[in-house]
Tab-separated table of C-alpha atoms in Angstrom:
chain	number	residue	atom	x	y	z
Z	1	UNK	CA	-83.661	-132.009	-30.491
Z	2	UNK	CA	-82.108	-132.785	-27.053
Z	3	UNK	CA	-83.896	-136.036	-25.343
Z	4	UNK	CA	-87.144	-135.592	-24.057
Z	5	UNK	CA	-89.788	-137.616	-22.546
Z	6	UNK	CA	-93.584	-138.160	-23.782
Z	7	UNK	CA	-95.779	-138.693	-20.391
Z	8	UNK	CA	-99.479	-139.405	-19.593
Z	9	UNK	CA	-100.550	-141.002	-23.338
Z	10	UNK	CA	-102.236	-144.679	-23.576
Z	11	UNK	CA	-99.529	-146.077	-25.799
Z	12	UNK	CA	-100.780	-148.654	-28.506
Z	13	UNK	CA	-97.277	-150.229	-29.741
Z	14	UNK	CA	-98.420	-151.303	-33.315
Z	15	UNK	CA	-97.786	-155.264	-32.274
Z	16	UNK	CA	-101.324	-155.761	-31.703
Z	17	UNK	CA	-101.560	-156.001	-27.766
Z	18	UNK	CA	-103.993	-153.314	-25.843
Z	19	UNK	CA	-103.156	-149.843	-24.493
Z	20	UNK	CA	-100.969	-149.369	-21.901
Z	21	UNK	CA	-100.143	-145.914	-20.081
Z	22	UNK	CA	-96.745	-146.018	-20.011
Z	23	UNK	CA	-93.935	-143.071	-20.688
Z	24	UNK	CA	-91.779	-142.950	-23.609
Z	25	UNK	CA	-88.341	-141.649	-23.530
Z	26	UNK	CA	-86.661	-140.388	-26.652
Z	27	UNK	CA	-82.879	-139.678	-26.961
Z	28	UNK	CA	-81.057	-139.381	-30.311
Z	29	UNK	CA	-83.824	-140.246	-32.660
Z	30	UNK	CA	-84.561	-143.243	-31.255
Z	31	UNK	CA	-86.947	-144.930	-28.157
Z	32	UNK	CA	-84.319	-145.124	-25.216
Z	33	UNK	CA	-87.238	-146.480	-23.258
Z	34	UNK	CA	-90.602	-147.359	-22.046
Z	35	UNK	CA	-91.637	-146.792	-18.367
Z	36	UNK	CA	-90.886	-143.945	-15.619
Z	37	UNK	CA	-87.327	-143.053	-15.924
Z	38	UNK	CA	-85.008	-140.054	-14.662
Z	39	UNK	CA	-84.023	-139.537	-17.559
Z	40	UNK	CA	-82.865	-135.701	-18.483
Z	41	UNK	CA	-84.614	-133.243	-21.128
Z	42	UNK	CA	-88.228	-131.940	-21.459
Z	43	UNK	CA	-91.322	-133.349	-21.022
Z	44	UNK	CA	-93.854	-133.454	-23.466
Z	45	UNK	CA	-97.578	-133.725	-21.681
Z	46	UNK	CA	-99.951	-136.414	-23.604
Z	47	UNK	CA	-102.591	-136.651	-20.905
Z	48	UNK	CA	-106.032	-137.825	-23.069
Z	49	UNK	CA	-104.065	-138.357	-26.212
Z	50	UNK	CA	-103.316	-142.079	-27.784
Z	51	UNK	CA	-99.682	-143.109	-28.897
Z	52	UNK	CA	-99.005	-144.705	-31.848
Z	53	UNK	CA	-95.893	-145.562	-33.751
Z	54	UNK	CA	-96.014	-143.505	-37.136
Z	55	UNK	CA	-98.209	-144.513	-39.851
Z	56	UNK	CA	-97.050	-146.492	-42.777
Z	57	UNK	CA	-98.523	-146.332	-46.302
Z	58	UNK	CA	-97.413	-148.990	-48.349
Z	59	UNK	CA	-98.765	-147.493	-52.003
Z	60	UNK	CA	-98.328	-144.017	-52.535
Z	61	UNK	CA	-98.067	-141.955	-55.391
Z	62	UNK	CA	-96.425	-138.574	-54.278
Z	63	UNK	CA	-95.759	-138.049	-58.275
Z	64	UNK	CA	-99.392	-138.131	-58.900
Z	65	UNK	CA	-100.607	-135.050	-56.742
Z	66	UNK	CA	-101.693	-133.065	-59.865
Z	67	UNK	CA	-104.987	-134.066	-62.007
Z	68	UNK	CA	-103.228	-136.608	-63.819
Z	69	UNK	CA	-105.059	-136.353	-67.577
Z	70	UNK	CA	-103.487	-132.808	-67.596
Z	71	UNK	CA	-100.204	-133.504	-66.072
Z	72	UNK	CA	-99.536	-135.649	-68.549
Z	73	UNK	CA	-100.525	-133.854	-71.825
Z	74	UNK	CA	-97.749	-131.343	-70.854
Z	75	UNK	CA	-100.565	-128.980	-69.167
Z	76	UNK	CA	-98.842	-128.252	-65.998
Z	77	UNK	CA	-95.657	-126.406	-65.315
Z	78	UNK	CA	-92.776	-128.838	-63.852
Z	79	UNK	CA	-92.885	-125.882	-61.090
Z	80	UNK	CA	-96.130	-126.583	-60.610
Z	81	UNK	CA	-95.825	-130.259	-60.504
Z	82	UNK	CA	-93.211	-129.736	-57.697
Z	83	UNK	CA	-95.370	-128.044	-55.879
Z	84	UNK	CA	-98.081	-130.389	-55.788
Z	85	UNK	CA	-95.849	-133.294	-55.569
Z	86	UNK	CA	-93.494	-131.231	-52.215
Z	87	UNK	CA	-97.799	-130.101	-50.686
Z	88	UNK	CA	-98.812	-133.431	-51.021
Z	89	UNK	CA	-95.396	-134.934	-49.068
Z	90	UNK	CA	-95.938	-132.359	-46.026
Z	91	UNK	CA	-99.739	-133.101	-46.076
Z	92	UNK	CA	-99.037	-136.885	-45.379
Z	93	UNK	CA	-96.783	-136.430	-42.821
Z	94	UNK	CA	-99.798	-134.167	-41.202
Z	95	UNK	CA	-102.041	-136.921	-41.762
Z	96	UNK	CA	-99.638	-139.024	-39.333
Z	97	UNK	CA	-97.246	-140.915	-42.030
Z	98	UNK	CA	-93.923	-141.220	-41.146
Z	99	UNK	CA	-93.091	-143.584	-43.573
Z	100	UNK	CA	-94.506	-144.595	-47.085
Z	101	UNK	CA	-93.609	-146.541	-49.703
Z	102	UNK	CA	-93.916	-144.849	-53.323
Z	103	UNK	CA	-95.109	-147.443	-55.630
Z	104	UNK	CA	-94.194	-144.870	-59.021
Z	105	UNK	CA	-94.494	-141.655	-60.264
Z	106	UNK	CA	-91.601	-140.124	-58.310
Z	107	UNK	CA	-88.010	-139.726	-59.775
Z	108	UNK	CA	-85.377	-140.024	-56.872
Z	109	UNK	CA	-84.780	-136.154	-56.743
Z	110	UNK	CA	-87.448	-135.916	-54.626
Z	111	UNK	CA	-86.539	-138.602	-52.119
Z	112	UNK	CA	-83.475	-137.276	-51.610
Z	113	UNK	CA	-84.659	-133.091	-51.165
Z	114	UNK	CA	-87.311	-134.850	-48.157
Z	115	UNK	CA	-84.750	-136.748	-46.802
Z	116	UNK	CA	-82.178	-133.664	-46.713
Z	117	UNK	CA	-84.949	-132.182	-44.969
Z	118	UNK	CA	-85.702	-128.707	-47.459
Z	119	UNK	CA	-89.032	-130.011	-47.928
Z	120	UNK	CA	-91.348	-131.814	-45.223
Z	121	UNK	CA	-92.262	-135.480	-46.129
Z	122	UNK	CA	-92.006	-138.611	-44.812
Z	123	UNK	CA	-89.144	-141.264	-45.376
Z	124	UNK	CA	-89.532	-142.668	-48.696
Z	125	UNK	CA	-88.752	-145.549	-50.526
Z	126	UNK	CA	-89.725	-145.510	-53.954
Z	127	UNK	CA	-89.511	-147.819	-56.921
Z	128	UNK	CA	-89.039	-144.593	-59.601
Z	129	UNK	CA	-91.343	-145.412	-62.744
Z	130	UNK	CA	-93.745	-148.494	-62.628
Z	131	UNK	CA	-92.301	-150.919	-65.312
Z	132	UNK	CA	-95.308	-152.125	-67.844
Z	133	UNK	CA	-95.319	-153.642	-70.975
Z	134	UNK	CA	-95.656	-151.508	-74.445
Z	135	UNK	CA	-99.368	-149.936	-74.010
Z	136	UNK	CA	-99.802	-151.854	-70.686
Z	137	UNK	CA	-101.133	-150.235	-67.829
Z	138	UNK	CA	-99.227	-147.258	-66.676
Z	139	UNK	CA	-99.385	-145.496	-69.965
Z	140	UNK	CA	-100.873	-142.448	-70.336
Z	141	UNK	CA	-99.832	-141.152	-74.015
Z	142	UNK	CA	-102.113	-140.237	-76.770
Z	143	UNK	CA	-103.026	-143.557	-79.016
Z	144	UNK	CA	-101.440	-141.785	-82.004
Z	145	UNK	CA	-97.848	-140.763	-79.957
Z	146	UNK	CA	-95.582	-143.198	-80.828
Z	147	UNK	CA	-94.634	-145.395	-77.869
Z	148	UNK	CA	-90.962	-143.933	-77.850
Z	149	UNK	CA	-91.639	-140.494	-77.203
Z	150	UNK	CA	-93.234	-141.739	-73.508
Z	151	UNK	CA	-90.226	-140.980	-71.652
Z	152	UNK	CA	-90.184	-137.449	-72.823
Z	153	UNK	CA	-92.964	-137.042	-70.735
Z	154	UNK	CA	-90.631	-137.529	-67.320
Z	155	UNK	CA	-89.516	-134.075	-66.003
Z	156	UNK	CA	-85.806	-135.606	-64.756
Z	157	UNK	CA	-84.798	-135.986	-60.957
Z	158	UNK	CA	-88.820	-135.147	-60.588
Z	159	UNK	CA	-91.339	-137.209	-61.750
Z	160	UNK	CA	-91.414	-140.415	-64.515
Z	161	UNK	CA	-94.394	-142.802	-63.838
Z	162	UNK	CA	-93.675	-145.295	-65.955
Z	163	UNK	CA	-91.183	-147.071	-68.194
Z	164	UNK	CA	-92.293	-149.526	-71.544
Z	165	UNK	CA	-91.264	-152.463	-72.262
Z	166	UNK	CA	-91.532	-154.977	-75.934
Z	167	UNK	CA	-89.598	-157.738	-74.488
Z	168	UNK	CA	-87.719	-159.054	-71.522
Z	169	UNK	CA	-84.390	-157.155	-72.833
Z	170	UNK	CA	-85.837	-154.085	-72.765
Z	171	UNK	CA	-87.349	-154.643	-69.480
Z	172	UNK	CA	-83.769	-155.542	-67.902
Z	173	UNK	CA	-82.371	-152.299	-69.689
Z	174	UNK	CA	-85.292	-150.008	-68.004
Z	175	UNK	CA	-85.095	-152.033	-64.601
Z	176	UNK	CA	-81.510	-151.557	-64.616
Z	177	UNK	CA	-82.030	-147.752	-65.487
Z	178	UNK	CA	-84.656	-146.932	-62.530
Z	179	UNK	CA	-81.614	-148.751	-59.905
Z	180	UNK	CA	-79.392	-145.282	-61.273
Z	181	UNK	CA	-82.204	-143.457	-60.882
Z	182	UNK	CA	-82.762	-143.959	-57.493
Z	183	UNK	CA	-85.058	-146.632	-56.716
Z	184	UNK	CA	-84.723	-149.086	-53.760
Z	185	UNK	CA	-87.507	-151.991	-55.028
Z	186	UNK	CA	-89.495	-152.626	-58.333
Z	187	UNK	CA	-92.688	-152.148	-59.128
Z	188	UNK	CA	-94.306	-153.863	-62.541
Z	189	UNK	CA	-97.557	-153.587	-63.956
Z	190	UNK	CA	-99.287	-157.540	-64.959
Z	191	UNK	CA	-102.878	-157.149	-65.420
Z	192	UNK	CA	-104.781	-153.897	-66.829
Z	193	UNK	CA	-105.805	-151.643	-64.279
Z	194	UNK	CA	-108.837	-149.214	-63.182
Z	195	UNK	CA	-107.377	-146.114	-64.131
Z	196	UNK	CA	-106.320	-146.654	-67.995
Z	197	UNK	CA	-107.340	-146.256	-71.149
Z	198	UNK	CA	-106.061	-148.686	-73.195
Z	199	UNK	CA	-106.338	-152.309	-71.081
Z	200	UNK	CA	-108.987	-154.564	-69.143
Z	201	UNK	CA	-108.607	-155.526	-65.685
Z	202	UNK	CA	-109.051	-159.127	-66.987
Z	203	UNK	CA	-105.639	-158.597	-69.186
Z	204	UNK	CA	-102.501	-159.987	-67.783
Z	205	UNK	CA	-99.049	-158.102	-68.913
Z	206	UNK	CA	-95.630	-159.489	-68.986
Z	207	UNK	CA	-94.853	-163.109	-69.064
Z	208	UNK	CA	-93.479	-165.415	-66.300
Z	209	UNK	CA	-90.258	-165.227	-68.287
Z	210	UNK	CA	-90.064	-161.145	-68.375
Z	211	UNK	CA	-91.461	-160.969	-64.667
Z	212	UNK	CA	-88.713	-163.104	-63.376
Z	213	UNK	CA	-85.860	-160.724	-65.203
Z	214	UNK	CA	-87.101	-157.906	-62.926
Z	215	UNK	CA	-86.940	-160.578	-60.237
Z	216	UNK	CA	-83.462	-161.263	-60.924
Z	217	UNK	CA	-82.571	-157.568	-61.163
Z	218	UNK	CA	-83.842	-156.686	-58.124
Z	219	UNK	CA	-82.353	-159.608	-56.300
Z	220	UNK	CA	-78.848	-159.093	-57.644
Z	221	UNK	CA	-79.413	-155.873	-55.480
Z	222	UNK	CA	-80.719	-157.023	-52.281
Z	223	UNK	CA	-84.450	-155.850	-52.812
Z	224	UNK	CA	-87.849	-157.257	-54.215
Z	225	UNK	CA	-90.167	-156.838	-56.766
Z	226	UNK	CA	-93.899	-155.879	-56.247
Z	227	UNK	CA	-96.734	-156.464	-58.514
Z	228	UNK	CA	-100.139	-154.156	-59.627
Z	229	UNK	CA	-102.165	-157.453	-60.353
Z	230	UNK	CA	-105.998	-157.668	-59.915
Z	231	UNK	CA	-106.953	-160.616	-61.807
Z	232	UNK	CA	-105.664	-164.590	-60.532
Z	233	UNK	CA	-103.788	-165.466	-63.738
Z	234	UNK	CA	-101.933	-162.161	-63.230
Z	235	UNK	CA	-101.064	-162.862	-59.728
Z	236	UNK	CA	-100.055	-166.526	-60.623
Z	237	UNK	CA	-97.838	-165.346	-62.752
Z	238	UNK	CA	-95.816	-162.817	-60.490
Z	239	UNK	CA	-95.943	-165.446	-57.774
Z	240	UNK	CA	-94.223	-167.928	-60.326
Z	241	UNK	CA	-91.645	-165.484	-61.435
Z	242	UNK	CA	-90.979	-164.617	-57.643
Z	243	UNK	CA	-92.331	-161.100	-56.410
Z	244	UNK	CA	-92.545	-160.638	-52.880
Z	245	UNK	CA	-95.377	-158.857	-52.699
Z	246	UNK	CA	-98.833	-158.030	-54.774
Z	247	UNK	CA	-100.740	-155.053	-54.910
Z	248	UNK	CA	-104.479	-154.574	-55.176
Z	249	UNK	CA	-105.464	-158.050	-55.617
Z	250	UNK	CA	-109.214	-156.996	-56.635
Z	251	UNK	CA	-110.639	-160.720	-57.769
Z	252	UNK	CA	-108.413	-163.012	-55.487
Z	253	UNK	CA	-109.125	-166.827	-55.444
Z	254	UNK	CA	-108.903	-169.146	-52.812
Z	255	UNK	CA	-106.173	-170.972	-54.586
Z	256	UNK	CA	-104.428	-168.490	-55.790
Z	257	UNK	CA	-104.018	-166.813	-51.989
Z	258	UNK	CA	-102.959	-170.491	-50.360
Z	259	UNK	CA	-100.084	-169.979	-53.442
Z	260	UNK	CA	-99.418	-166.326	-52.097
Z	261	UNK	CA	-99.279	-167.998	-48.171
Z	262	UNK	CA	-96.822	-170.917	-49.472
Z	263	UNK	CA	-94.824	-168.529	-51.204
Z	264	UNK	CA	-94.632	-165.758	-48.511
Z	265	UNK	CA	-95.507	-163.294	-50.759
Z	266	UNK	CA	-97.124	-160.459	-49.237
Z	267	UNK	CA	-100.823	-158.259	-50.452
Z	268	UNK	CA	-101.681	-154.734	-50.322
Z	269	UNK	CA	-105.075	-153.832	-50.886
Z	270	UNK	CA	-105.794	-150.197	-51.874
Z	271	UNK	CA	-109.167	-149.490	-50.186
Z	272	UNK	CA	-109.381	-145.537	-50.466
Z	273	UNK	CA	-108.491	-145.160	-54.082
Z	274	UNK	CA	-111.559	-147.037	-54.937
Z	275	UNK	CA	-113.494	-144.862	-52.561
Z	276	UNK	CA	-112.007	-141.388	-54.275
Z	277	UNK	CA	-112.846	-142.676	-58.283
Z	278	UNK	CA	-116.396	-142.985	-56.917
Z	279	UNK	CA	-117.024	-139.962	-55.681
Z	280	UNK	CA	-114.959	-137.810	-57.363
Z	281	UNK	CA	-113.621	-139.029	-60.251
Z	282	UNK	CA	-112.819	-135.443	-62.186
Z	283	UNK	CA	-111.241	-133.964	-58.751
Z	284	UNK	CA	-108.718	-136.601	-59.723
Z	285	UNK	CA	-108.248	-135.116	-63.280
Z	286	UNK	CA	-109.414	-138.567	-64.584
Z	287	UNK	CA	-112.493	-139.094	-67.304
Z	288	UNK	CA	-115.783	-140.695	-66.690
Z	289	UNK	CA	-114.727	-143.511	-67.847
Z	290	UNK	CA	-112.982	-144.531	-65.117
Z	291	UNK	CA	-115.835	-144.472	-62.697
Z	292	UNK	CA	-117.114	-146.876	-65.146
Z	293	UNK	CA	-114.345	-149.283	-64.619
Z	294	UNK	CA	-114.031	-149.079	-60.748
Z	295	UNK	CA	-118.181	-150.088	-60.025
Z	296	UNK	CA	-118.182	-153.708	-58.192
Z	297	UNK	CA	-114.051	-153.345	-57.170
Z	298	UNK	CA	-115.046	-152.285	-54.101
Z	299	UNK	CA	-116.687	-155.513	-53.371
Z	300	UNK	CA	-114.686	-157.519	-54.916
Z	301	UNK	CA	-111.504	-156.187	-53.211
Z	302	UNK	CA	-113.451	-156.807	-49.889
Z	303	UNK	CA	-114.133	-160.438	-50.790
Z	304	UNK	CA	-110.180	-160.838	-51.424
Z	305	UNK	CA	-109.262	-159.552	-47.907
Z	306	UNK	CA	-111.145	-162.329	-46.891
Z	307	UNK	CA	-109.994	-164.661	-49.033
Z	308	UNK	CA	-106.247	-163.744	-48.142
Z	309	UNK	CA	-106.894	-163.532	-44.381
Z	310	UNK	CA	-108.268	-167.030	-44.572
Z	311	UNK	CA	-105.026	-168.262	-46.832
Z	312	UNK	CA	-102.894	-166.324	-44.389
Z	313	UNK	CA	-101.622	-164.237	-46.031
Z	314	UNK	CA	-99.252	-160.927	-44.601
Z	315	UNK	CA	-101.598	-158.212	-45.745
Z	316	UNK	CA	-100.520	-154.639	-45.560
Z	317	UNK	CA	-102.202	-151.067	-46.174
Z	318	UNK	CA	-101.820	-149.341	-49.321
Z	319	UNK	CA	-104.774	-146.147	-49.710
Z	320	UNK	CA	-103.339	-145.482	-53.585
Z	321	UNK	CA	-104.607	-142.073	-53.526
Z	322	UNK	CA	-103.831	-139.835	-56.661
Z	323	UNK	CA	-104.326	-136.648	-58.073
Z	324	UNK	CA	-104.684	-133.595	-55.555
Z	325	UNK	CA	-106.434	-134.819	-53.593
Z	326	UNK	CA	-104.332	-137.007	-50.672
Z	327	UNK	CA	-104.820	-134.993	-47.497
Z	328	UNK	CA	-107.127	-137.882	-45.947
Z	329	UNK	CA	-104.895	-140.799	-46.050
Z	330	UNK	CA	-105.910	-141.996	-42.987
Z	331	UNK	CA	-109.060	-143.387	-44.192
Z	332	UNK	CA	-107.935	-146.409	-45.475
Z	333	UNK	CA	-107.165	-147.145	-41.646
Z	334	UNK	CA	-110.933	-146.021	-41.361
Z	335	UNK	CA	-112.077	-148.345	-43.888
Z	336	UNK	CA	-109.905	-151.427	-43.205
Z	337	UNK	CA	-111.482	-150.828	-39.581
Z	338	UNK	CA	-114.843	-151.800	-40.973
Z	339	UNK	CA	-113.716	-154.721	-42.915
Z	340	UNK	CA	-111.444	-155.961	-40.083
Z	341	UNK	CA	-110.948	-154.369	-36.539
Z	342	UNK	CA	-109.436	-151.218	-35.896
Z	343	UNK	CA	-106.359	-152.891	-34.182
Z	344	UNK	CA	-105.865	-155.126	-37.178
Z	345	UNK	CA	-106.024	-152.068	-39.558
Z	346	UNK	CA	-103.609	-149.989	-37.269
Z	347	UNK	CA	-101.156	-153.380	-37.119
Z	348	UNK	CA	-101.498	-153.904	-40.859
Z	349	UNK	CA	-100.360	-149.962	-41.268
Z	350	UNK	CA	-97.769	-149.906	-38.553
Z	351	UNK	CA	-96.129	-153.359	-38.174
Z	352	UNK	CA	-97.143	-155.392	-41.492
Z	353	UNK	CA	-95.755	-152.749	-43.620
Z	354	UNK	CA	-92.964	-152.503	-41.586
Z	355	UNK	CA	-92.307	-156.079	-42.547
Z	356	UNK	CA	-93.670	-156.052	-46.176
Z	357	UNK	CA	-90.761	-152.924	-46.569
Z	358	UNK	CA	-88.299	-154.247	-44.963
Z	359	UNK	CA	-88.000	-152.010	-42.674
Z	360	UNK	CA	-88.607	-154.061	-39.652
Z	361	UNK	CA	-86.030	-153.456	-37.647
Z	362	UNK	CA	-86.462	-149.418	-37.534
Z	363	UNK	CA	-89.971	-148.734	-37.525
Z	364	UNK	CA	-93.677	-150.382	-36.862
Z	365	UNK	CA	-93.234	-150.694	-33.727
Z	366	UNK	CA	-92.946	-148.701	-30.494
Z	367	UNK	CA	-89.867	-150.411	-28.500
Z	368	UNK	CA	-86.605	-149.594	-26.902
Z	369	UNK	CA	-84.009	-149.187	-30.251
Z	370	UNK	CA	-86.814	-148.322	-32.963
Z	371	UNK	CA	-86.965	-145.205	-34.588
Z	372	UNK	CA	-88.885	-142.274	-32.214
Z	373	UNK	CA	-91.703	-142.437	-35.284
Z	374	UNK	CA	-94.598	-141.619	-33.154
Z	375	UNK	CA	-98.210	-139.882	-33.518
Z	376	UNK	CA	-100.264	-138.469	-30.546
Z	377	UNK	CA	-104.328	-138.921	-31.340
Z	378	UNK	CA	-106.839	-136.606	-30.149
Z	379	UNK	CA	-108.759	-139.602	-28.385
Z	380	UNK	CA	-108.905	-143.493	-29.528
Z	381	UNK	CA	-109.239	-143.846	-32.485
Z	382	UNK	CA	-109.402	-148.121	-31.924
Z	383	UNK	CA	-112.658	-146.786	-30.406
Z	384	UNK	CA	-113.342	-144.352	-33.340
Z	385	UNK	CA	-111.228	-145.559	-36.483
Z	386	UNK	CA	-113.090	-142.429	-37.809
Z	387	UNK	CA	-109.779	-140.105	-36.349
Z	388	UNK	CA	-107.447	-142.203	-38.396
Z	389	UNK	CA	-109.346	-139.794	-41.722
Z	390	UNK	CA	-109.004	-136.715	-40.010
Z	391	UNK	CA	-105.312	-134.965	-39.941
Z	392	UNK	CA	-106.513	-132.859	-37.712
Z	393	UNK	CA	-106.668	-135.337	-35.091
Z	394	UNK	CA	-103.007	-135.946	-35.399
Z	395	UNK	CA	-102.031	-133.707	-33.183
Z	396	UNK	CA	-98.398	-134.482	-32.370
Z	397	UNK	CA	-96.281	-135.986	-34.996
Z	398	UNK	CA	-92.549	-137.207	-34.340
Z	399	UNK	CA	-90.454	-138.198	-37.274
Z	400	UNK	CA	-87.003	-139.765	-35.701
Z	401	UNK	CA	-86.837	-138.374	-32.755
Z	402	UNK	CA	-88.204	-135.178	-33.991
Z	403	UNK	CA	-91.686	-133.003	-33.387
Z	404	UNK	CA	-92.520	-132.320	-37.166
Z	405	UNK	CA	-96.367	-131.521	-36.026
Z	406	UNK	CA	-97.678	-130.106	-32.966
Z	407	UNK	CA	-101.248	-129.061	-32.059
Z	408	UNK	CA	-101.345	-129.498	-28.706
């Protein structure tokens, strides 16, 4: 697209100040500038809409958007999987994501057919498969299938959610393996989880010593590792070994967040996820039993928010959704608006995950030189975080400088 110019919108620019009505200009993919300006090209009317920069998910799981128990048991096609996997990419960006941050289940075929723009998606960085430890969290076999027939479950250059590891070699080998495959940060698995069969949430997985090989690893390439963790022994241990950031962080202590704050490491809680295994557990393709395991996380997760915005601690927005069910993203904005104020979820989405992906310098913010990432709200949703759920309300979406959405 030629430049053009966004005019009448109340423009919210992610750093956390208030509205202001001001124009945008957009040339080349990028904010030229803020303010009336003669500048050439069309003019895009956004009288009654709200501006924001493009919406940031920090945990994803575009590899996921199938009912999982099936996908795995070699019920689904790998057409069909791609299918799912390409609906669910469009569908976020329709929800008002410009950006997210695939925290495993994708293989880096599919970050590169969105980025060469055959499919519709947002920018994506992924981490390729999770890394966990042999029958850690992330695995998904049969008890009976022996442990090295797991990777014959990834369909290549599409989706491989995990990777198992005995010892710290083997971890090295697979980190060093999901680098050729693609992936631009790590992602490791040190407590049980919620949705698993063969772990506790009170379990921690991998040592210090094994966590701080993938450290190594990933800093040998300029990146960072991140960390599922819910319990504090879990979390200790990442922080020791030295990942940047933690995700979930269900039963955070004080103690253990004034270690995250000293350490700069960042947390991403995963509000909607929690929401989703409650309600509709089988829509995700998952067994009762999960439902079972997810009563009181809620809560709990709430309590570490607190906990972490006391420490201060960077906290980001992660909404975790799996399964085919992801067209509501936006509701972990609506939920983190009840916990927190709607400006402080929309900052934590836009800005703070900017920062927690590195991506600080492009995107987060609406500013002369960022990325034109941009969505136009039908009305304000820091007045009614409910929009934030609703794609529908997303009526303009601009992905670098282009309209990718328009419902004007």
């Amino acid at each position: 697209m030629g430049p053009f110019q966004i005019t009448g919108a109340a423009v919210v620019d992610g750093s956390g100040r208030d509205p202001v009505d001001v124009d945008v200009a957009i040339e080349d993919g990028c904010i030229a500038q803020l303010g009336a300006s003669g500048a050439p090209g069309e003019r895009l009317d956004a009288g009654g809409l709200t501006m924001t920069p493009g919406l940031i998910d920090a945990h994803v799981h575009l590899g996921l958007s199938s009912p999982i128990q099936p996908q795995f048991s070699f019920r689904i096609s790998a057409a069909e999987i791609a299918a799912d996997i390409f609906a669910t990419a469009g569908a976020t960006l329709d929800a008002g994501f410009t950006t997210v941050r695939d925290t495993g289940g994708i293989d880096g075929g599919v970050v590169t057919t969105i980025a060469k723009g055959k499919v519709r998606g947002p920018r994506v960085l992924s981490c390729g498969p999770v890394q966990c430890q042999t029958g850690g969290h992330g695995y998904y076999g049969a008890e009976w299938e022996p442990t090295e027939l797991w990777s014959s479950h990834h369909v290549p250059g599409l989706c491989a959610l995990s990777m198992m590891s005995g010892n710290a070699d083997e971890l090295r080998s697979n980190v060093r393996e999901a680098f050729r495959r693609g992936a631009s940060f790590l992602k490791l698995c040190v407590t049980g989880g919620v949705v698993g069969a063969h772990d506790r949430l009170t379990d921690t997985q991998f040592t210090v010593d094994e966590i701080a090989v993938a450290v190594q690893e990933a800093a040998a390439r300029g990146t960072y590792v991140t960390a599922h963790a819910h319990n504090n022994e879990g979390i200790r241990n990442a922080v020791e070994a030295g990942v940047r950031c933690i995700e979930h962080g269900t039963d955070l202590d004080e103690s253990t967040a004034t270690l995250m704050a000293g350490r700069e490491v960042a947390l991403v809680p995963t509000f909607a996820v929690v929401e989703q295994l409650l309600h509709d557990t089988a829509g995700a393709g998952l067994g009762e039993s999960t439902r079972d395991r997810v009563l009181g996380v809620r809560e709990r997760m709430t309590e570490a928010l607190a906990v972490a915005k006391e420490a201060g601690v960077r906290i980001g927005l992660g909404s975790d959704l799996i399964g085919p069910a992801q067209g509501r993203r936006g509701e972990e904005l609506t939920l983190r608006a009840e916990l927190e104020t709607p400006m402080e979820a929309l900052v934590a989405a836009t800005r703070t995950n900017a920062e927690i992906l590195g991506l600080s310098d492009q995107v987060g913010v609406i500013a002369p030189g960022m990325q034109a990432d941009l969505v136009l709200w039908n009305g304000n949703p820091l007045e009614d975080p409910k929009l934030f759920a609703d794609p529908a309300n997303a009526v303009l979406v601009v992905q670098a400088g282009r309209v990718v959405k328009d419902l004007r």
